[in-house]
Tab-separated table of C-alpha atoms and ligand atoms in Angstrom:
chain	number	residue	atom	x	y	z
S	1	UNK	CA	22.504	-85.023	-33.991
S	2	UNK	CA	20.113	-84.865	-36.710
S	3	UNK	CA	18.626	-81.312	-37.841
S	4	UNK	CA	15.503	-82.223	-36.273
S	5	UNK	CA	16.899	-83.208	-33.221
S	6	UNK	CA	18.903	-79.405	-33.220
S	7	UNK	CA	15.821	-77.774	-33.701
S	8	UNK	CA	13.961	-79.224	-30.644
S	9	UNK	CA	17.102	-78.588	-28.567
S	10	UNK	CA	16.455	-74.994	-29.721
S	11	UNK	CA	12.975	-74.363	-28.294
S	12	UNK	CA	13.631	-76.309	-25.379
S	13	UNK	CA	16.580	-73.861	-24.739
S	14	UNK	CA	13.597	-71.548	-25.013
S	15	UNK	CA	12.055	-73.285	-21.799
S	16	UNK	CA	13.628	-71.136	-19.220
S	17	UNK	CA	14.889	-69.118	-22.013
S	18	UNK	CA	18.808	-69.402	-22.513
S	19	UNK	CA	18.991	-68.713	-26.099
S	20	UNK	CA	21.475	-65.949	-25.994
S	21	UNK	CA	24.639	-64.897	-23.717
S	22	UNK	CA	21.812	-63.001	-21.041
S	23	UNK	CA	20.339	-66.300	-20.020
S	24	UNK	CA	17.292	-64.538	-18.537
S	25	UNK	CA	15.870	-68.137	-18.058
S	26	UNK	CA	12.615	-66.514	-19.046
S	27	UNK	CA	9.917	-68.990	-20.177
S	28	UNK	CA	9.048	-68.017	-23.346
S	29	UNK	CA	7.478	-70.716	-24.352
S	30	UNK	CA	4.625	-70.094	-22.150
S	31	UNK	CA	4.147	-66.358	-23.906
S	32	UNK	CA	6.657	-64.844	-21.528
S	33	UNK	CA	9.024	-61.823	-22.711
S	34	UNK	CA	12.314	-61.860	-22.263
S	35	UNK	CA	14.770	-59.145	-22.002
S	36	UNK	CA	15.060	-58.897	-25.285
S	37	UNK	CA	11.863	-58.448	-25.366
S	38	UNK	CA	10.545	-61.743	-27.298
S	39	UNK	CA	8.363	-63.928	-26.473
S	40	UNK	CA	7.408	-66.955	-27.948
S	41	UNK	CA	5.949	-65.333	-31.356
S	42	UNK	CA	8.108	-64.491	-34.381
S	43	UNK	CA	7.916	-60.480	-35.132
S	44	UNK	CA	9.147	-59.107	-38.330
S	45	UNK	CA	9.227	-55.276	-38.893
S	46	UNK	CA	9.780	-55.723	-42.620
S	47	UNK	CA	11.617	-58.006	-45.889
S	48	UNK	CA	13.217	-57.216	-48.811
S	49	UNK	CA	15.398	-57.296	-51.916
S	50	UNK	CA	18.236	-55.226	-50.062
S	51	UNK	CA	21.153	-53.716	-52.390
S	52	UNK	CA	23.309	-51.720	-49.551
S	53	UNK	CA	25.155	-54.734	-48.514
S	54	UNK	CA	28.774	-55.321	-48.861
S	55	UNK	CA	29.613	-56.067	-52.376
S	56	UNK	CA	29.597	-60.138	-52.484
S	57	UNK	CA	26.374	-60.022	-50.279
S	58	UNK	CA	24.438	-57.826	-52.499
S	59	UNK	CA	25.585	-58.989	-55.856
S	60	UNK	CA	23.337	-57.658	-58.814
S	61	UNK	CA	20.380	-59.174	-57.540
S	62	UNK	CA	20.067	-57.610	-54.103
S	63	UNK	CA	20.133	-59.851	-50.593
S	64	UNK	CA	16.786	-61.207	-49.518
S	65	UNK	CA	16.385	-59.050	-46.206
S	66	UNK	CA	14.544	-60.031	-43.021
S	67	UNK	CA	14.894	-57.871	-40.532
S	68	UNK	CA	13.610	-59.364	-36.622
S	69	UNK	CA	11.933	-56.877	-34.332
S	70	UNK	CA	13.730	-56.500	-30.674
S	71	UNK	CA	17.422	-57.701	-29.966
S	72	UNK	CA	19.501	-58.756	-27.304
S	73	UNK	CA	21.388	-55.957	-26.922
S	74	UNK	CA	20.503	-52.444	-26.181
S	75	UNK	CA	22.519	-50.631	-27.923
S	76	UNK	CA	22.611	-46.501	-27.242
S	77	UNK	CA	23.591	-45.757	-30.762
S	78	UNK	CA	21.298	-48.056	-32.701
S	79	UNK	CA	20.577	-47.132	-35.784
S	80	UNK	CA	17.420	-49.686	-36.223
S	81	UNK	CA	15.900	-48.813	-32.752
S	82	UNK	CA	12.298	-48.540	-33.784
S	83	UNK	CA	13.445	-52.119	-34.383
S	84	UNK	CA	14.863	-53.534	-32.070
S	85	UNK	CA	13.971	-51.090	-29.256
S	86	UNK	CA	10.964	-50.098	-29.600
S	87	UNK	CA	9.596	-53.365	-30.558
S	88	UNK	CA	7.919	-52.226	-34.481
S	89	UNK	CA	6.908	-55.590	-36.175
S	90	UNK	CA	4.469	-57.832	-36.990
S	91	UNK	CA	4.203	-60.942	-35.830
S	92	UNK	CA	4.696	-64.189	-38.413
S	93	UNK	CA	3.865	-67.749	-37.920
S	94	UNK	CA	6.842	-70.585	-38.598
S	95	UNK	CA	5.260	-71.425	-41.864
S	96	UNK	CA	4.464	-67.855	-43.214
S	97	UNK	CA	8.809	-67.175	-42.600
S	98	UNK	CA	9.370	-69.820	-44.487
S	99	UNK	CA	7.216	-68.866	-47.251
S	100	UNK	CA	8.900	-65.494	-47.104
S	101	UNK	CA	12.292	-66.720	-47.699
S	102	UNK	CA	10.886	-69.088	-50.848
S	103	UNK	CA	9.138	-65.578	-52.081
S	104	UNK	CA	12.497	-63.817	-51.783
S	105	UNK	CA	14.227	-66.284	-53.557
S	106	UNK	CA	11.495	-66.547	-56.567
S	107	UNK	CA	13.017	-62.589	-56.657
S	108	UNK	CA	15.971	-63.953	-57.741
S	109	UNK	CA	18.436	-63.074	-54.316
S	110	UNK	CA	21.545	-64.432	-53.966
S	111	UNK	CA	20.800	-64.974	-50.098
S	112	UNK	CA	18.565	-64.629	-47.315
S	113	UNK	CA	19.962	-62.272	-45.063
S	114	UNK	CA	18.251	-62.883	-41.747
S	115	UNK	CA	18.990	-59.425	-39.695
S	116	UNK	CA	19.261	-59.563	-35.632
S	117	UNK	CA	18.036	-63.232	-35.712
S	118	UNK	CA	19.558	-64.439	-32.477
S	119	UNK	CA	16.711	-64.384	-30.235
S	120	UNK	CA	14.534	-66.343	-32.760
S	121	UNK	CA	17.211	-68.894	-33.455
S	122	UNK	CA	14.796	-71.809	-32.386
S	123	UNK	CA	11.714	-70.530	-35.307
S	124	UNK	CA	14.487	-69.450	-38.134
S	125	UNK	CA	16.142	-73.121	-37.804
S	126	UNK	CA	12.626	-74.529	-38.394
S	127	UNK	CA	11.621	-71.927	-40.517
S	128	UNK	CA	14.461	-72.666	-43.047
S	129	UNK	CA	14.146	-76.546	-42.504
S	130	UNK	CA	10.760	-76.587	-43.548
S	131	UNK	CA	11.333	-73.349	-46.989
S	132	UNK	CA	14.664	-76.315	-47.649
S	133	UNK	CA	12.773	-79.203	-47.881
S	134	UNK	CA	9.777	-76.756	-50.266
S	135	UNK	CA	13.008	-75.954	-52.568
S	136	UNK	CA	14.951	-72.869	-50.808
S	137	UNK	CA	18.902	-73.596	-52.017
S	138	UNK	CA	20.482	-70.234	-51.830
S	139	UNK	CA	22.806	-69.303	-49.212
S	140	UNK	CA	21.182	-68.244	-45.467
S	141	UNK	CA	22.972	-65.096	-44.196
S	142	UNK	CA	23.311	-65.254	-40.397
S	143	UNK	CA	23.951	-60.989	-39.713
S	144	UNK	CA	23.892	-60.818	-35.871
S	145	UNK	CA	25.824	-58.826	-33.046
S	146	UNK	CA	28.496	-61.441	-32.715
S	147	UNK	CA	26.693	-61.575	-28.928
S	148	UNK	CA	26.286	-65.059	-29.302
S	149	UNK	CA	26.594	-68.381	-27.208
S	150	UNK	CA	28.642	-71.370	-28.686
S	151	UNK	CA	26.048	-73.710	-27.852
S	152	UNK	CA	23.511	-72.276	-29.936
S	153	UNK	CA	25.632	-71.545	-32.990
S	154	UNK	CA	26.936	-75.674	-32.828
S	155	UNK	CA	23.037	-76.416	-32.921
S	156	UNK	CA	22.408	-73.745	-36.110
S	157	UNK	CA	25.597	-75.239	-37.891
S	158	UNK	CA	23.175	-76.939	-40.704
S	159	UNK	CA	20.754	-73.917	-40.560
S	160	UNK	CA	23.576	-71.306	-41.593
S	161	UNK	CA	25.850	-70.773	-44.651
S	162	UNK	CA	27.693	-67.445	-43.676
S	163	UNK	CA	27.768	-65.585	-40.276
S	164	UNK	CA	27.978	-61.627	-40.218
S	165	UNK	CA	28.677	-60.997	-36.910
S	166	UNK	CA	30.108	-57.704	-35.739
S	167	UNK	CA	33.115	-57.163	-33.429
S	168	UNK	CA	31.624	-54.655	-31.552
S	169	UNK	CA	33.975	-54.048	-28.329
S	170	UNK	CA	37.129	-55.256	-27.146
S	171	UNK	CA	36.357	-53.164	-23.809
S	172	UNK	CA	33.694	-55.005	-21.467
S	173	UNK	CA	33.311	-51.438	-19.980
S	174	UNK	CA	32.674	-49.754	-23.370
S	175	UNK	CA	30.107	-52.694	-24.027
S	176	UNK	CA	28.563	-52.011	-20.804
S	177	UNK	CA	28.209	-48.213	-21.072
S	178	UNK	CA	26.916	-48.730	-24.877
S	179	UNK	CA	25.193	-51.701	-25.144
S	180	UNK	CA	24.200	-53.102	-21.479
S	181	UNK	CA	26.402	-56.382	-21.507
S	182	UNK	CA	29.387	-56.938	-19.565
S	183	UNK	CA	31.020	-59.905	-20.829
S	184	UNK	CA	30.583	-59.072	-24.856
S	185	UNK	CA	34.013	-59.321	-25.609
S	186	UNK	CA	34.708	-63.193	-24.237
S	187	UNK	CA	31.303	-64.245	-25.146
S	188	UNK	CA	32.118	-62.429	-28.780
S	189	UNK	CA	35.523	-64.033	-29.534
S	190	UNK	CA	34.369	-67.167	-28.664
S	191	UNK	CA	31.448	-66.820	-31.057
S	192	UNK	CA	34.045	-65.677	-34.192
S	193	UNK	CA	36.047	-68.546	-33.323
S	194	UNK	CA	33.120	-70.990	-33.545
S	195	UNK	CA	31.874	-69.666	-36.893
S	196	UNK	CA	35.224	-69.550	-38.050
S	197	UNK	CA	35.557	-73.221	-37.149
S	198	UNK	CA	32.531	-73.894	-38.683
S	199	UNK	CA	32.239	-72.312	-42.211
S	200	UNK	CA	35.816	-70.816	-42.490
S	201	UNK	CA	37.120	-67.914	-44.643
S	202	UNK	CA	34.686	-66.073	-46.372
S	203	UNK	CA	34.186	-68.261	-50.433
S	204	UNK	CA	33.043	-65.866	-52.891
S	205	UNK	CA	32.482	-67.813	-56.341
S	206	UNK	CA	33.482	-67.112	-59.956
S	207	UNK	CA	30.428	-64.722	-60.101
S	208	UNK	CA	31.807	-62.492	-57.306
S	209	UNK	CA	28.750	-63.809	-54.756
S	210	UNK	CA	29.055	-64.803	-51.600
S	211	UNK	CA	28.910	-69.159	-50.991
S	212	UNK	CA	29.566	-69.641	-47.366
S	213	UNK	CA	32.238	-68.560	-44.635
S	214	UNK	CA	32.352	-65.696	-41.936
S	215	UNK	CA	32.640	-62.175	-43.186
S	216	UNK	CA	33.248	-59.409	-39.866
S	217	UNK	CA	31.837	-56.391	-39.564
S	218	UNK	CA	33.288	-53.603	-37.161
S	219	UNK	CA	31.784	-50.356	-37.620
S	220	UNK	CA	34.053	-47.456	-36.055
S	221	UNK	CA	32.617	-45.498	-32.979
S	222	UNK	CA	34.181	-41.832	-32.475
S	223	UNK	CA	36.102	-41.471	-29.529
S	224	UNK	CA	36.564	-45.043	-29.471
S	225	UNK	CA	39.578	-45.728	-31.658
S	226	UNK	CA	41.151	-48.047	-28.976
S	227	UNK	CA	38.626	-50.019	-29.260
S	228	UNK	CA	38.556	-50.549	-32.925
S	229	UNK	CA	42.585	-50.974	-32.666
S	230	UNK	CA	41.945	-53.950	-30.544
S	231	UNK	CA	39.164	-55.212	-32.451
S	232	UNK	CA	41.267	-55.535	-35.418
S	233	UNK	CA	44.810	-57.057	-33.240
S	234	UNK	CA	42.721	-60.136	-32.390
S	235	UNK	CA	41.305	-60.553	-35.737
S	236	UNK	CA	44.704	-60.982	-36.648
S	237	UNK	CA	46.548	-62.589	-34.086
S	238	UNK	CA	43.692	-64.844	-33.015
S	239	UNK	CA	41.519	-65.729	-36.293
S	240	UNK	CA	42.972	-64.525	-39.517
S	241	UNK	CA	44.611	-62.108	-41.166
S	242	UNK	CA	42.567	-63.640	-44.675
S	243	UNK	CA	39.643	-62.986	-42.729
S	244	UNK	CA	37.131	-60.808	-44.452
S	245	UNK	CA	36.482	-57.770	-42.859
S	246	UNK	CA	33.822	-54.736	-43.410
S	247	UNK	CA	35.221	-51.874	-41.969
S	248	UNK	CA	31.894	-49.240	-41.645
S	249	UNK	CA	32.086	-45.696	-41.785
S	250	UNK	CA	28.683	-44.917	-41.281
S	251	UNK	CA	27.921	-43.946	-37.529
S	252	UNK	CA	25.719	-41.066	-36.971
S	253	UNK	CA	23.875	-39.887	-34.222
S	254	UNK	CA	21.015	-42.086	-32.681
S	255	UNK	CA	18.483	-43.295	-30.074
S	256	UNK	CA	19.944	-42.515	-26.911
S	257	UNK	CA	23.537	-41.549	-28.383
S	258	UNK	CA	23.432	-38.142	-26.916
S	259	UNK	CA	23.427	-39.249	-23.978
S	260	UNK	CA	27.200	-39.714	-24.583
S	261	UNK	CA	29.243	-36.619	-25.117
S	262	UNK	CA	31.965	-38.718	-27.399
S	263	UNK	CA	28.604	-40.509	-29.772
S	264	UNK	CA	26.990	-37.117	-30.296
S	265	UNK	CA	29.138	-36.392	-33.019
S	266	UNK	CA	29.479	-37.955	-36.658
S	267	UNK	CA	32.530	-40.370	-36.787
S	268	UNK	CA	35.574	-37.902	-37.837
S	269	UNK	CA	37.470	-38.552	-41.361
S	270	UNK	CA	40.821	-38.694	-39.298
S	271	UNK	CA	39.374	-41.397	-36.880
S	272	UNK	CA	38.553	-43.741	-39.811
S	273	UNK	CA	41.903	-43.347	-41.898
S	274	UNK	CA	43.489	-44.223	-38.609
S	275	UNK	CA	40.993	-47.413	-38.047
S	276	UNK	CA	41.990	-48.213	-42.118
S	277	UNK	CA	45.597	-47.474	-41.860
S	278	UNK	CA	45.651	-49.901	-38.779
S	279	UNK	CA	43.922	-52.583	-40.527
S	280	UNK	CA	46.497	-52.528	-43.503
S	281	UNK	CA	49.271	-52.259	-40.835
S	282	UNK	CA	48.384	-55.381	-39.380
S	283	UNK	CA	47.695	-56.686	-43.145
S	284	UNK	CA	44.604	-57.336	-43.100
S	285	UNK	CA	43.780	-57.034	-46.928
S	286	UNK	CA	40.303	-58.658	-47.233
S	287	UNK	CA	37.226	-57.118	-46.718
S	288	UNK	CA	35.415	-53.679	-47.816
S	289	UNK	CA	35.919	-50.058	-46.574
S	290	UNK	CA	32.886	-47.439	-46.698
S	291	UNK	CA	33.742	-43.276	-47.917
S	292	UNK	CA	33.452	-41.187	-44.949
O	1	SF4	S1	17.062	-64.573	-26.135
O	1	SF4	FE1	15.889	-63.051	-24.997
O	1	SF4	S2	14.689	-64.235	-23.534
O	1	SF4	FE2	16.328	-65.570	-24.272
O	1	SF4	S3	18.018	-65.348	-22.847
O	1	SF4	FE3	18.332	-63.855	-24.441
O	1	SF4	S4	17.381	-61.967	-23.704
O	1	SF4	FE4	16.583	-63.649	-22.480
């Protein structure tokens, strides 16, 4: 199938909206709202040269950052949720996106790092299609929620040159309680193993930058170190253990986190040196860890 052709399967998938694992058959393209909370317009809260990223994302000249208002999950914890909760954006044709990604890139950026994109997979693939053929060549950074469907990643296989998904849950009933879904961890691991299929082990070149591949992300929850145990065993067992892996320290606090008597707290140091000692157990040597 030609890109073209990929990209018009991706609105019409937009039709009676099955873009992501919900399938809330919603048509958007008639201006109706999902449950994520999109509609047929492109909103973007804010982009730009980003330098917190892990180290072969980043580089020295920062990650071109676009962050996408609203998301597909609702997560209790979320850090961004004047993002994607709240819905705090602007809205951006086709053509202005792409003329934000050939902007970042006259920055100098080693990527463009296209934050909770999944609901607007239909307008990015365009969106980069049309900055690609105006002269955008640097890697496109797909950094999702790893709640993904197959079907869709297969059709952005051109668009994308390395997936950051997260491993959130290997507990359906922890993904439920937290984030609203009850079949994240199938519809995740299916969605590593695609990207892993299609762009492999993370390639970092002679100048330490990322070129293409899947890099992991699995930040630890407190309370929750089951979870993060199992996260990491099928990494291992069922991927890689070369896969590269950002372990994150940083939960705090957030939206609706007290709600949960285990999230109201800050992650504890013990909980994260047992999440790190794990990892190394199971030899998983690639990847980044934060300070606690
Ligand atoms: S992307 Fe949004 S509208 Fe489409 S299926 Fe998912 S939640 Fe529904």
């Amino acid at each position: 199938m030609s890109v073209e052709a990929k990209i018009k399967k991706l609105y019409s998938m937009a039709d009676n909206c099955e873009i992501c694992p919900r399938k809330c058959r919603v048509k958007r393209n008639d201006g109706n709202i999902g449950l994520c909370r999109a509609g047929n317009k492109i909103f973007i809260s804010s982009y730009n040269v980003h330098m917190g990223e892990e180290p072969p994302i980043t580089g020295e000249k920062g990650s071109g950052t676009i962050f996408f208002t609203n998301c597909t999950l609702k997560c209790v914890f979320c850090q961004n949720y004047p993002i994607s909760q709240l819905g705090n954006g602007r809205e951006v044709s086709v053509e202005e996106l792409s003329g934000i990604m050939l902007g970042l890139q006259k920055k100098g950026v080693h990527n463009i790092n296209l934050v909770t994109p999944t609901h607007y997979s239909a307008q990015i693939a365009k969106a980069v299609y049309e900055a690609k053929n105006k002269g955008l060549n640097i890697p496109i950074v797909f950094n999702c929620s790893g709640y993904e469907r197959v079907e869709v990643l297969e059709l952005l296989e051109d668009t994308v040159d390395i997936y950051l998904p997260d491993i959130k849950y290997s507990d359906n009933a922890a993904a439920y309680k937290y984030s609203g879904v009850k079949d994240y961890v199938e519809v995740n691991r299916a969605a590593l193993k695609e990207m892993v299929r299609q762009k492999g082990i993370l390639k970092i070149n002679e100048n330490s930058i990322a070129e293409s591949g899947v890099l992991i992300r699995h930040m630890v929850l407190p309370g929750n170190i089951r979870n993060t145990k199992k996260s990491l065993d099928f990494i291992a067992n069922e991927l890689s253990t070369e896969t590269f892996i950002s372990l994150m320290a940083q939960y705090h606090p957030a939206y609706k986190s007290s709600d949960f008597e285990e999230l109201s707290g800050s992650l504890k140091t013990d909980e994260y040196k047992e999440a790190f000692d794990y990892l190394r157990e199971l030899n998983l040597e690639n990847g980044w860890q934060q300070e606690i």
